[in-house]
Amino acid sequence: MSLVRTIARRSLLTRPLRTALAMTGIAAGIAIVVGIFALDHNTVVGLASGGDEWRADIEVSPSVKVLDPRADLAEIPGVADVSAFFQSEAELGAVGVPDDDARPRVRLFALEAAAATRIGAYRVARGRGIDPSALEGEVLVGAGLAEKAKLEPGDRIVLARPRRAARKLCIEGKIQEVSNETPLPPRERVFSVAGILAREKLGRRANAEVLIVDYAVGRELFEGVRVGETFLVERDPTVDVERLESSLGASYSYEINRNVIVGEAADERAFRNGVRFAGLLAMILGLYVVFHTLSIALVERVREIATLDALGASRRQIAGIFLAEALVLAGGGTLLGLGGGLALARLLLLARITTLGVGHTIAHFVIPWGAVLPLAAVGGLVALLGSVYPVLRLGRLRTAAVLRGDDALVAEDGSMKGFRRFAALLIGVAVPALYLALAPAIGELDVTLAISLFAGGGVLALLVGLPLLAPEALAVFGTALTRPFARLFPFSGLLARRAVEERPGRLAVSVVGLAIVSAAFVALHGMTRSLAGEVRQWGDESLVDKLFITRMNAQKWPEISAALTALPEVAGVEHGSMRTYAPFLVQGVDVERLAPGGLLADPELRRRFREERGLVLSRRIAADLGYAVGSEVQIRTGRGVVESFPVIAVSDALGYIPHPDERLYGLIDSEVMRREFCVSPASVSRIGVQLAPGVDPDAALAAVRTAMREFTPRAKEWRFETGVFVRDYILFDIDRDFVVFDIILGLSALLAGIGLMNGHFLAALERTKELGILRALGASGGQIVGMVVLEAIVTGLIGGALGALLGAAMTPLVIEALRLLSGLDLPQTGVGGVVLVVVGGAVLLSIVAVLFPALRMTRIDSTRAVRE
Amino acid sequence: MSPTSPDALPLVRARGLTRIHENGGRSTPILRGVDFELGRGEFLCIMGPSGSGKTTLLHLLSGLDQPSGGELLLDGTDLSRLGAAERTRRRRDLIAHVFQFFNLLPNLTLRENVGLPLAIRGEDPAAHAGAIDGILDRLGLGPRQDARPHQLSGGEMQRASIARALAGGQPVLLCDEPTGNLSQKAGLEVMEMLQSLRDRDGKSVLLVTHNPRDATYADRVLFLVDGRIADGVALRGPGIAVEDVHGALATLAI
C-alpha cells in the first residue's frame, strides 16, 4: 500500500466526524447553490414551456411613420435579428390542371429563408430547406398536407393568391368585412417541393396543413393583395426587456412571446436575483465551515507534516498525501453537493416552490449542467485549496520547532495567520467574484447598479474578512461579554474568557458563520419589508376604498351600474370587462359611472381622455416601458393599422378591475374602446365598486351583496371582496412567495450550526489535555458544559449582533440594487425589530450546536489526558 | 580496512558547528562551535542542561535545521552544502529518529507507523511483512500491532518509535530524550533496546539526554555547555558508572 494512500485513507477514516463534517460543509454549500440554479432553470423553462408551438420572440408591426422598419429595428437596443414575415391563404393546385375554382385553400407563411433557419421557425423532416435563389420557387409542405395531397420532395405544385382577399376589420365600432374593390386577376406560380416539414413549430400549425415559401417569392405572388407588414424580431437577452419594449413602443405595435421572457420581468428579475444572492451567501457559508474545520485541524496537520519531514518524506510525497485527502474531501463533497442540490431542486418543485413564487406546477425536470457544474467546481476548487493549504506553506515550516512540541511556533511562523488571510481572500473575494462571473445578475448592469453591487460585496468582504484578519478585535468584545457571566459562574466564566482570549481565531470563524446567516436574514427581511411597503403604498392608493365583484354571469352594464350607484355606500362603479392588448393590457373606463372627484375629475384631462383617445398608464407600466405624460403609445387598432395614443396621466388611482393585483395596465375611455377596438361595454362580468368617503368596507360589502342578491338571485354565485382583503392577500402572497428564501436561509442556518458543532468537536480534541486536567482537578461535567455553553452564548451574541448590524447596513444597498434591477419604486423601510430576533436566534443556534460536543468533552479520559 | 576506506571515516563529523537563531532582529547563539565525531557502530551520548543546544544539534544532524557556520559531515557529505531536497534524501537514507514525544502518526496503526519509513522510501510495507513482524516481536509489540497510538502506553509508543527506526534500516539513530516521557521501568527497557540496536544491528546511536542513568549505556559521553562541547570532561566506556556521570555534571556545575 503506498504511503500516500495509506496516510490519506487513514486520516479520513480515523477522524470520521471531521471527514463527515468537512464534506458536509462543502456538500451543503454547493447543494444550496446547485439547488437554486437547478430550481431557477426549471422554473423558467417550465413556465416558458408552450408545447411545440413556435412563436418568434417578438412580432412587430410598424406605425405608418416608420419609413424603413428593418433598418430602424436593427438600431434598437435589444434587437438581435430582424426578418420580414407575412401569412395569408393560398390556393393549391396541380401543375397542368386549369384553375376550376375548386382549389383548396391552405395557410401559407412567407419567411426570409435564411432568417427562418437562424431563429428555428421550423424543422425539415424530409428533403431539404428552401433555396431562395432557385429559379423555380421552392416550397416546404406541412406533413398533414403532404399526406393529404400525396406530396413528396421533388414534386411540383401550383400556388395561387386568392381571387378575393377579404378581411374583418373594426370600423367605427362595427366589425365589417372589407375586400378589395375589384377582384384581383389570378396570379399563380409553379413551385417545387423542397422538403416536408416536421410536425412541430410552424410545421404543426393548421393541423400541419401549411406551406412555407421564401418571403421575396411570397411577396411577388401576393403582389397587390393587402397583407400585414410584420417583422419577426429576435431578442438580445442581455438587454432588459423593458428597455426593448420602451424603444419599440415609440413607433411599433408589438407582441412579445411571453415564453421567452419568463423570469425577466422587472419584479421577477428582482426575485431571482435575490435568490441568487442568497445562494452566494450559502456557498460562502459552506466554505466557511470547511475552512473552520481545516483551521482548527491545522496544528495537528502541521505536526504530521513535520513528522513525515523528519522521517525523510519528500515534499512531493507530503503534498501527495494532502492532495489525495483534499481530493477525496472536495471531490466527495462536490459530488454530494451536486446530487443533493439537484434533489433539493426536485423536491422544491414537487412542493410547487419555484424561484418565481409558490404554486406553479412544473412537470419536467432538466439538469442545467452548464450552470451547475461550474458553480459546483468553484466550491470544490476552493475547498481543495483550503485542504492543501498546509502543503503550500511547507517550504516555511519549522519542522524542528514543531517536533519539539512547540505549537505556539506554528502560529508564530505565520501558518495560522496566513491560513486566515488565505481564507479571507478566497472566501471574501475570490468566491464572490467567481460566483458573479459564472452567475451574473439577471438584468442589465449600469454604473449605479455596479456601484450598489460593489458596495454590497464590500460589506460582505468586510464581514468575512475582518474577523479572519483581525480576530483579536472580536476577542476584546468576547472578553467583555464573558465578564458579567464570570461573576455569576466564576469557574465557567473564567475559563470561557480564557478560551476567547487565547483562541480568538476560533471565535472569529464561528462568529462569522453566524454573522453571515444573521446578516442575510436581516437583509432579506429588510427587502421583503420594502417590497411589502411598496405594495401597501400601491394598495392604499388603488384598492382600499373599493369592493370587487367577480365571477359574475354576464350582466347588462347600464342596469347593474345604475343599481349599484343607487346605494348610499357607493360613489361610483368601474367596468371590468372591456379589455384589449396594446401590447400591455388596456382597460376601458366608463367615465360617466366613475365616482365624482378623483383623477378624471379634471375637466381638461377628462376631455383629452374622451376626445383625444388619451391613455392613463399605471405607474409600473410607465416606469417599465419608459412612458411619461406626453408619450405616444403605438397600438394596432381594430382597423388593422398601428396608431398613436397619447399618454395623458400616470397613476394607480383608478386600479385595474379584472385582476385587482395587476400592476401593468393602461386605461382608455370605454367609448374609444368600442369605436377603435369594437369591444362593447354593454355586458359586464367584473365590476369595481368605488366606495363613498368614510364608508366601512366590510359594512359596504354586506350592503352591496344584499343589494345584488335582490338585483338577481344569481348573485349568490358571485364573488365579493373588499380591496383591503385583496391588498392583504397580495401581501400574504409576497410572504408566501418568499418561502424559497426562508428555505435557503434555514439550510444556511443549519450549515452555520454544523460549522459551530464541528468547531467545538475539534476544539474538544485540541483541548483534551486542558479538559483532562480540569476534570482531574475536580471540575464537574456540568461545569465543563457550562463553560462551553458560555462560549457559545458569547459567540452567538457577537455573531448575531455583528450580522444584524451589517445586515442593517446592507439592506439599503440590497434595496437600491433591486430597485435598479427591477425598476420597482421600492421604499427604504428599514429593518425594524428583526435585529433582536436575529440576535436571539443566533444565540439559540449557537447553544444548540455546542450541546453535543460539550457533552462529549465531559467524557474525556482525564488520566490519559494528564499523562500525555 | 585501509585508513582511506569510507568505512574508516566517522559517520558524523562536526567541526566548528554554530547555530544562531535570529528572532525579531535579535541573535541568540545556540551552538558556538561544536566539534565531535560519531563512529560507525558507536553509542555516543551528549548531555547538557536545558537550553544547552542538544536538540538543536540533533536537528542539524538530521538536516531538519541548517547550521549558521562550521562543517557538518554526514557519511562524508557536508550537509550545509546540500539543498532541502537532498538533505531530505540523506535523512531518509541515513538517519532514524526516536523522539521524546514519540511523534507517531495518530491516524495510523502501530504496524503502519512502523512500516512508514519503507512507505516513504516508495516500498510496499506489505512486501516486508516478515521483517516488520520480526521487529514487532523483538520489541514485544506483536500483540499490539493493530492498536492506534492513543491506545498505547508511553513505553509502547516509544518502543513503536524504535521499531520504526529499526524498520527504516538507517545506520544512524538520533535519540532525543527518549526516556524523558516514560516511567523508570519503561525507560530502562527503551535504553536496553537502544543498546541492542548498537550491539546486534551495528547502528550508530547518538543520544541526547540529561538523565545520567541513560548515559551509562553509551560508549562515550560528551557534555554540551553553553553551546560548546566541554573540554576535558568526556567519559569513555565501557562500563560508565552513573556516579562518574554525576561527577562530571558536578564538575561542570550542571
PDB file of N, CA and C in Angstrom, chain A residues 283-343:
ATOM      1  N   MET A 283     -23.077  29.573  -0.244  1.00  0.00           N
ATOM      2  CA  MET A 283     -21.817  28.971  -0.681  1.00  0.00           C
ATOM      3  C   MET A 283     -20.664  29.477   0.189  1.00  0.00           C
ATOM      4  N   ILE A 284     -20.674  30.753   0.463  1.00  0.00           N
ATOM      5  CA  ILE A 284     -19.630  31.322   1.317  1.00  0.00           C
ATOM      6  C   ILE A 284     -19.666  30.662   2.690  1.00  0.00           C
ATOM      7  N   LEU A 285     -20.862  30.485   3.175  1.00  0.00           N
ATOM      8  CA  LEU A 285     -21.014  29.878   4.498  1.00  0.00           C
ATOM      9  C   LEU A 285     -20.505  28.439   4.495  1.00  0.00           C
ATOM     10  N   GLY A 286     -20.861  27.691   3.455  1.00  0.00           N
ATOM     11  CA  GLY A 286     -20.401  26.308   3.354  1.00  0.00           C
ATOM     12  C   GLY A 286     -18.892  26.234   3.357  1.00  0.00           C
ATOM     13  N   LEU A 287     -18.264  27.123   2.601  1.00  0.00           N
ATOM     14  CA  LEU A 287     -16.804  27.109   2.536  1.00  0.00           C
ATOM     15  C   LEU A 287     -16.211  27.578   3.858  1.00  0.00           C
ATOM     16  N   TYR A 288     -16.944  28.434   4.517  1.00  0.00           N
ATOM     17  CA  TYR A 288     -16.505  28.872   5.840  1.00  0.00           C
ATOM     18  C   TYR A 288     -16.422  27.692   6.798  1.00  0.00           C
ATOM     19  N   VAL A 289     -17.444  26.854   6.726  1.00  0.00           N
ATOM     20  CA  VAL A 289     -17.455  25.666   7.589  1.00  0.00           C
ATOM     21  C   VAL A 289     -16.221  24.818   7.309  1.00  0.00           C
ATOM     22  N   VAL A 290     -15.929  24.666   6.030  1.00  0.00           N
ATOM     23  CA  VAL A 290     -14.772  23.855   5.647  1.00  0.00           C
ATOM     24  C   VAL A 290     -13.490  24.485   6.186  1.00  0.00           C
ATOM     25  N   PHE A 291     -13.338  25.780   5.966  1.00  0.00           N
ATOM     26  CA  PHE A 291     -12.111  26.441   6.407  1.00  0.00           C
ATOM     27  C   PHE A 291     -12.029  26.453   7.931  1.00  0.00           C
ATOM     28  N   HIS A 292     -13.179  26.543   8.556  1.00  0.00           N
ATOM     29  CA  HIS A 292     -13.223  26.481  10.009  1.00  0.00           C
ATOM     30  C   HIS A 292     -12.634  25.149  10.478  1.00  0.00           C
ATOM     31  N   THR A 293     -13.131  24.076   9.900  1.00  0.00           N
ATOM     32  CA  THR A 293     -12.657  22.736  10.232  1.00  0.00           C
ATOM     33  C   THR A 293     -11.159  22.629  10.005  1.00  0.00           C
ATOM     34  N   LEU A 294     -10.761  23.114   8.839  1.00  0.00           N
ATOM     35  CA  LEU A 294      -9.360  22.971   8.472  1.00  0.00           C
ATOM     36  C   LEU A 294      -8.456  23.830   9.351  1.00  0.00           C
ATOM     37  N   SER A 295      -8.933  25.013   9.710  1.00  0.00           N
ATOM     38  CA  SER A 295      -8.067  25.891  10.502  1.00  0.00           C
ATOM     39  C   SER A 295      -7.832  25.295  11.883  1.00  0.00           C
ATOM     40  N   ILE A 296      -8.870  24.652  12.417  1.00  0.00           N
ATOM     41  CA  ILE A 296      -8.709  24.080  13.747  1.00  0.00           C
ATOM     42  C   ILE A 296      -7.786  22.858  13.685  1.00  0.00           C
ATOM     43  N   ALA A 297      -7.850  22.138  12.575  1.00  0.00           N
ATOM     44  CA  ALA A 297      -7.020  20.944  12.453  1.00  0.00           C
ATOM     45  C   ALA A 297      -5.609  21.285  11.998  1.00  0.00           C
ATOM     46  N   LEU A 298      -5.352  22.576  11.781  1.00  0.00           N
ATOM     47  CA  LEU A 298      -4.068  22.952  11.168  1.00  0.00           C
ATOM     48  C   LEU A 298      -2.866  22.552  12.019  1.00  0.00           C
ATOM     49  N   VAL A 299      -2.958  22.786  13.338  1.00  0.00           N
ATOM     50  CA  VAL A 299      -1.809  22.475  14.207  1.00  0.00           C
ATOM     51  C   VAL A 299      -1.481  20.986  14.118  1.00  0.00           C
ATOM     52  N   GLU A 300      -2.546  20.200  14.173  1.00  0.00           N
ATOM     53  CA  GLU A 300      -2.348  18.745  14.100  1.00  0.00           C
ATOM     54  C   GLU A 300      -1.719  18.351  12.763  1.00  0.00           C
ATOM     55  N   ARG A 301      -2.217  18.979  11.709  1.00  0.00           N
ATOM     56  CA  ARG A 301      -1.701  18.643  10.383  1.00  0.00           C
ATOM     57  C   ARG A 301      -0.261  19.090  10.214  1.00  0.00           C
ATOM     58  N   VAL A 302       0.065  20.241  10.786  1.00  0.00           N
ATOM     59  CA  VAL A 302       1.435  20.739  10.678  1.00  0.00           C
ATOM     60  C   VAL A 302       2.389  19.791  11.408  1.00  0.00           C
ATOM     61  N   ARG A 303       1.937  19.270  12.549  1.00  0.00           N
ATOM     62  CA  ARG A 303       2.766  18.316  13.304  1.00  0.00           C
ATOM     63  C   ARG A 303       2.978  17.040  12.476  1.00  0.00           C
ATOM     64  N   GLU A 304       1.930  16.658  11.802  1.00  0.00           N
ATOM     65  CA  GLU A 304       2.011  15.456  10.968  1.00  0.00           C
ATOM     66  C   GLU A 304       3.023  15.656   9.838  1.00  0.00           C
ATOM     67  N   ILE A 305       2.974  16.833   9.243  1.00  0.00           N
ATOM     68  CA  ILE A 305       3.905  17.142   8.159  1.00  0.00           C
ATOM     69  C   ILE A 305       5.329  17.136   8.703  1.00  0.00           C
ATOM     70  N   ALA A 306       5.506  17.712   9.887  1.00  0.00           N
ATOM     71  CA  ALA A 306       6.848  17.775  10.474  1.00  0.00           C
ATOM     72  C   ALA A 306       7.384  16.377  10.725  1.00  0.00           C
ATOM     73  N   THR A 307       6.541  15.500  11.220  1.00  0.00           N
ATOM     74  CA  THR A 307       6.983  14.121  11.476  1.00  0.00           C
ATOM     75  C   THR A 307       7.395  13.442  10.172  1.00  0.00           C
ATOM     76  N   LEU A 308       6.556  13.613   9.162  1.00  0.00           N
ATOM     77  CA  LEU A 308       6.876  12.996   7.864  1.00  0.00           C
ATOM     78  C   LEU A 308       8.176  13.573   7.318  1.00  0.00           C
ATOM     79  N   ASP A 309       8.345  14.869   7.499  1.00  0.00           N
ATOM     80  CA  ASP A 309       9.561  15.525   7.031  1.00  0.00           C
ATOM     81  C   ASP A 309      10.772  14.949   7.769  1.00  0.00           C
ATOM     82  N   ALA A 310      10.617  14.773   9.079  1.00  0.00           N
ATOM     83  CA  ALA A 310      11.714  14.228   9.877  1.00  0.00           C
ATOM     84  C   ALA A 310      12.041  12.801   9.464  1.00  0.00           C
ATOM     85  N   LEU A 311      11.030  12.085   9.041  1.00  0.00           N
ATOM     86  CA  LEU A 311      11.255  10.695   8.636  1.00  0.00           C
ATOM     87  C   LEU A 311      11.785  10.603   7.215  1.00  0.00           C
ATOM     88  N   GLY A 312      11.943  11.735   6.580  1.00  0.00           N
ATOM     89  CA  GLY A 312      12.571  11.735   5.263  1.00  0.00           C
ATOM     90  C   GLY A 312      11.603  11.742   4.100  1.00  0.00           C
ATOM     91  N   ALA A 313      10.329  11.957   4.369  1.00  0.00           N
ATOM     92  CA  ALA A 313       9.381  12.010   3.250  1.00  0.00           C
ATOM     93  C   ALA A 313       9.669  13.251   2.416  1.00  0.00           C
ATOM     94  N   SER A 314       9.619  13.086   1.114  1.00  0.00           N
ATOM     95  CA  SER A 314       9.895  14.230   0.244  1.00  0.00           C
ATOM     96  C   SER A 314       8.683  15.154   0.213  1.00  0.00           C
ATOM     97  N   ARG A 315       8.920  16.356  -0.295  1.00  0.00           N
ATOM     98  CA  ARG A 315       7.796  17.312  -0.377  1.00  0.00           C
ATOM     99  C   ARG A 315       6.712  16.786  -1.302  1.00  0.00           C
ATOM    100  N   ARG A 316       7.165  16.125  -2.332  1.00  0.00           N
ATOM    101  CA  ARG A 316       6.198  15.586  -3.280  1.00  0.00           C
ATOM    102  C   ARG A 316       5.291  14.569  -2.573  1.00  0.00           C
ATOM    103  N   GLN A 317       5.940  13.730  -1.738  1.00  0.00           N
ATOM    104  CA  GLN A 317       5.151  12.722  -1.026  1.00  0.00           C
ATOM    105  C   GLN A 317       4.158  13.382  -0.061  1.00  0.00           C
ATOM    106  N   ILE A 318       4.665  14.382   0.667  1.00  0.00           N
ATOM    107  CA  ILE A 318       3.792  15.054   1.637  1.00  0.00           C
ATOM    108  C   ILE A 318       2.647  15.757   0.908  1.00  0.00           C
ATOM    109  N   ALA A 319       3.024  16.442  -0.170  1.00  0.00           N
ATOM    110  CA  ALA A 319       1.989  17.140  -0.942  1.00  0.00           C
ATOM    111  C   ALA A 319       0.972  16.136  -1.477  1.00  0.00           C
ATOM    112  N   GLY A 320       1.495  14.982  -1.906  1.00  0.00           N
ATOM    113  CA  GLY A 320       0.620  13.938  -2.458  1.00  0.00           C
ATOM    114  C   GLY A 320      -0.410  13.481  -1.428  1.00  0.00           C
ATOM    115  N   ILE A 321       0.059  13.315  -0.188  1.00  0.00           N
ATOM    116  CA  ILE A 321      -0.854  12.866   0.876  1.00  0.00           C
ATOM    117  C   ILE A 321      -1.986  13.863   1.060  1.00  0.00           C
ATOM    118  N   PHE A 322      -1.587  15.117   1.182  1.00  0.00           N
ATOM    119  CA  PHE A 322      -2.598  16.145   1.445  1.00  0.00           C
ATOM    120  C   PHE A 322      -3.520  16.336   0.249  1.00  0.00           C
ATOM    121  N   LEU A 323      -2.914  16.240  -0.918  1.00  0.00           N
ATOM    122  CA  LEU A 323      -3.720  16.424  -2.118  1.00  0.00           C
ATOM    123  C   LEU A 323      -4.748  15.306  -2.241  1.00  0.00           C
ATOM    124  N   ALA A 324      -4.282  14.081  -1.966  1.00  0.00           N
ATOM    125  CA  ALA A 324      -5.201  12.936  -2.073  1.00  0.00           C
ATOM    126  C   ALA A 324      -6.359  13.109  -1.102  1.00  0.00           C
ATOM    127  N   GLU A 325      -6.003  13.506   0.108  1.00  0.00           N
ATOM    128  CA  GLU A 325      -7.037  13.680   1.131  1.00  0.00           C
ATOM    129  C   GLU A 325      -7.996  14.806   0.725  1.00  0.00           C
ATOM    130  N   ALA A 326      -7.388  15.887   0.255  1.00  0.00           N
ATOM    131  CA  ALA A 326      -8.204  17.038  -0.134  1.00  0.00           C
ATOM    132  C   ALA A 326      -9.106  16.684  -1.314  1.00  0.00           C
ATOM    133  N   LEU A 327      -8.547  15.882  -2.224  1.00  0.00           N
ATOM    134  CA  LEU A 327      -9.350  15.494  -3.389  1.00  0.00           C
ATOM    135  C   LEU A 327     -10.561  14.683  -2.963  1.00  0.00           C
ATOM    136  N   VAL A 328     -10.345  13.797  -2.001  1.00  0.00           N
ATOM    137  CA  VAL A 328     -11.469  12.983  -1.528  1.00  0.00           C
ATOM    138  C   VAL A 328     -12.510  13.881  -0.864  1.00  0.00           C
ATOM    139  N   LEU A 329     -12.035  14.783   0.011  1.00  0.00           N
ATOM    140  CA  LEU A 329     -12.971  15.671   0.716  1.00  0.00           C
ATOM    141  C   LEU A 329     -13.713  16.581  -0.263  1.00  0.00           C
ATOM    142  N   ALA A 330     -12.914  17.255  -1.099  1.00  0.00           N
ATOM    143  CA  ALA A 330     -13.523  18.227  -2.013  1.00  0.00           C
ATOM    144  C   ALA A 330     -14.346  17.517  -3.083  1.00  0.00           C
ATOM    145  N   GLY A 331     -13.765  16.432  -3.627  1.00  0.00           N
ATOM    146  CA  GLY A 331     -14.472  15.694  -4.682  1.00  0.00           C
ATOM    147  C   GLY A 331     -15.751  15.083  -4.145  1.00  0.00           C
ATOM    148  N   GLY A 332     -15.622  14.424  -2.994  1.00  0.00           N
ATOM    149  CA  GLY A 332     -16.805  13.797  -2.388  1.00  0.00           C
ATOM    150  C   GLY A 332     -17.845  14.837  -2.049  1.00  0.00           C
ATOM    151  N   GLY A 333     -17.387  15.925  -1.435  1.00  0.00           N
ATOM    152  CA  GLY A 333     -18.315  16.999  -1.051  1.00  0.00           C
ATOM    153  C   GLY A 333     -18.992  17.588  -2.271  1.00  0.00           C
ATOM    154  N   THR A 334     -18.208  17.781  -3.333  1.00  0.00           N
ATOM    155  CA  THR A 334     -18.773  18.368  -4.558  1.00  0.00           C
ATOM    156  C   THR A 334     -19.827  17.440  -5.161  1.00  0.00           C
ATOM    157  N   LEU A 335     -19.486  16.148  -5.231  1.00  0.00           N
ATOM    158  CA  LEU A 335     -20.449  15.197  -5.818  1.00  0.00           C
ATOM    159  C   LEU A 335     -21.718  15.122  -4.974  1.00  0.00           C
ATOM    160  N   LEU A 336     -21.506  15.050  -3.652  1.00  0.00           N
ATOM    161  CA  LEU A 336     -22.675  15.011  -2.758  1.00  0.00           C
ATOM    162  C   LEU A 336     -23.508  16.277  -2.911  1.00  0.00           C
ATOM    163  N   GLY A 337     -22.791  17.399  -2.989  1.00  0.00           N
ATOM    164  CA  GLY A 337     -23.474  18.687  -3.124  1.00  0.00           C
ATOM    165  C   GLY A 337     -24.252  18.755  -4.421  1.00  0.00           C
ATOM    166  N   LEU A 338     -23.632  18.250  -5.470  1.00  0.00           N
ATOM    167  CA  LEU A 338     -24.278  18.267  -6.785  1.00  0.00           C
ATOM    168  C   LEU A 338     -25.557  17.429  -6.747  1.00  0.00           C
ATOM    169  N   GLY A 339     -25.404  16.208  -6.237  1.00  0.00           N
ATOM    170  CA  GLY A 339     -26.571  15.315  -6.140  1.00  0.00           C
ATOM    171  C   GLY A 339     -27.616  15.887  -5.201  1.00  0.00           C
ATOM    172  N   GLY A 340     -27.153  16.352  -4.049  1.00  0.00           N
ATOM    173  CA  GLY A 340     -28.076  16.897  -3.049  1.00  0.00           C
ATOM    174  C   GLY A 340     -28.801  18.122  -3.578  1.00  0.00           C
ATOM    175  N   GLY A 341     -28.065  18.964  -4.302  1.00  0.00           N
ATOM    176  CA  GLY A 341     -28.660  20.188  -4.839  1.00  0.00           C
ATOM    177  C   GLY A 341     -29.743  19.868  -5.857  1.00  0.00           C
ATOM    178  N   LEU A 342     -29.455  18.885  -6.710  1.00  0.00           N
ATOM    179  CA  LEU A 342     -30.452  18.516  -7.725  1.00  0.00           C
ATOM    180  C   LEU A 342     -31.676  17.909  -7.044  1.00  0.00           C
ATOM    181  N   ALA A 343     -31.413  17.103  -6.003  1.00  0.00           N
ATOM    182  CA  ALA A 343     -32.539  16.507  -5.271  1.00  0.00           C
ATOM    183  C   ALA A 343     -33.356  17.601  -4.576  1.00  0.00           C
TER     184      ALA A 343
END
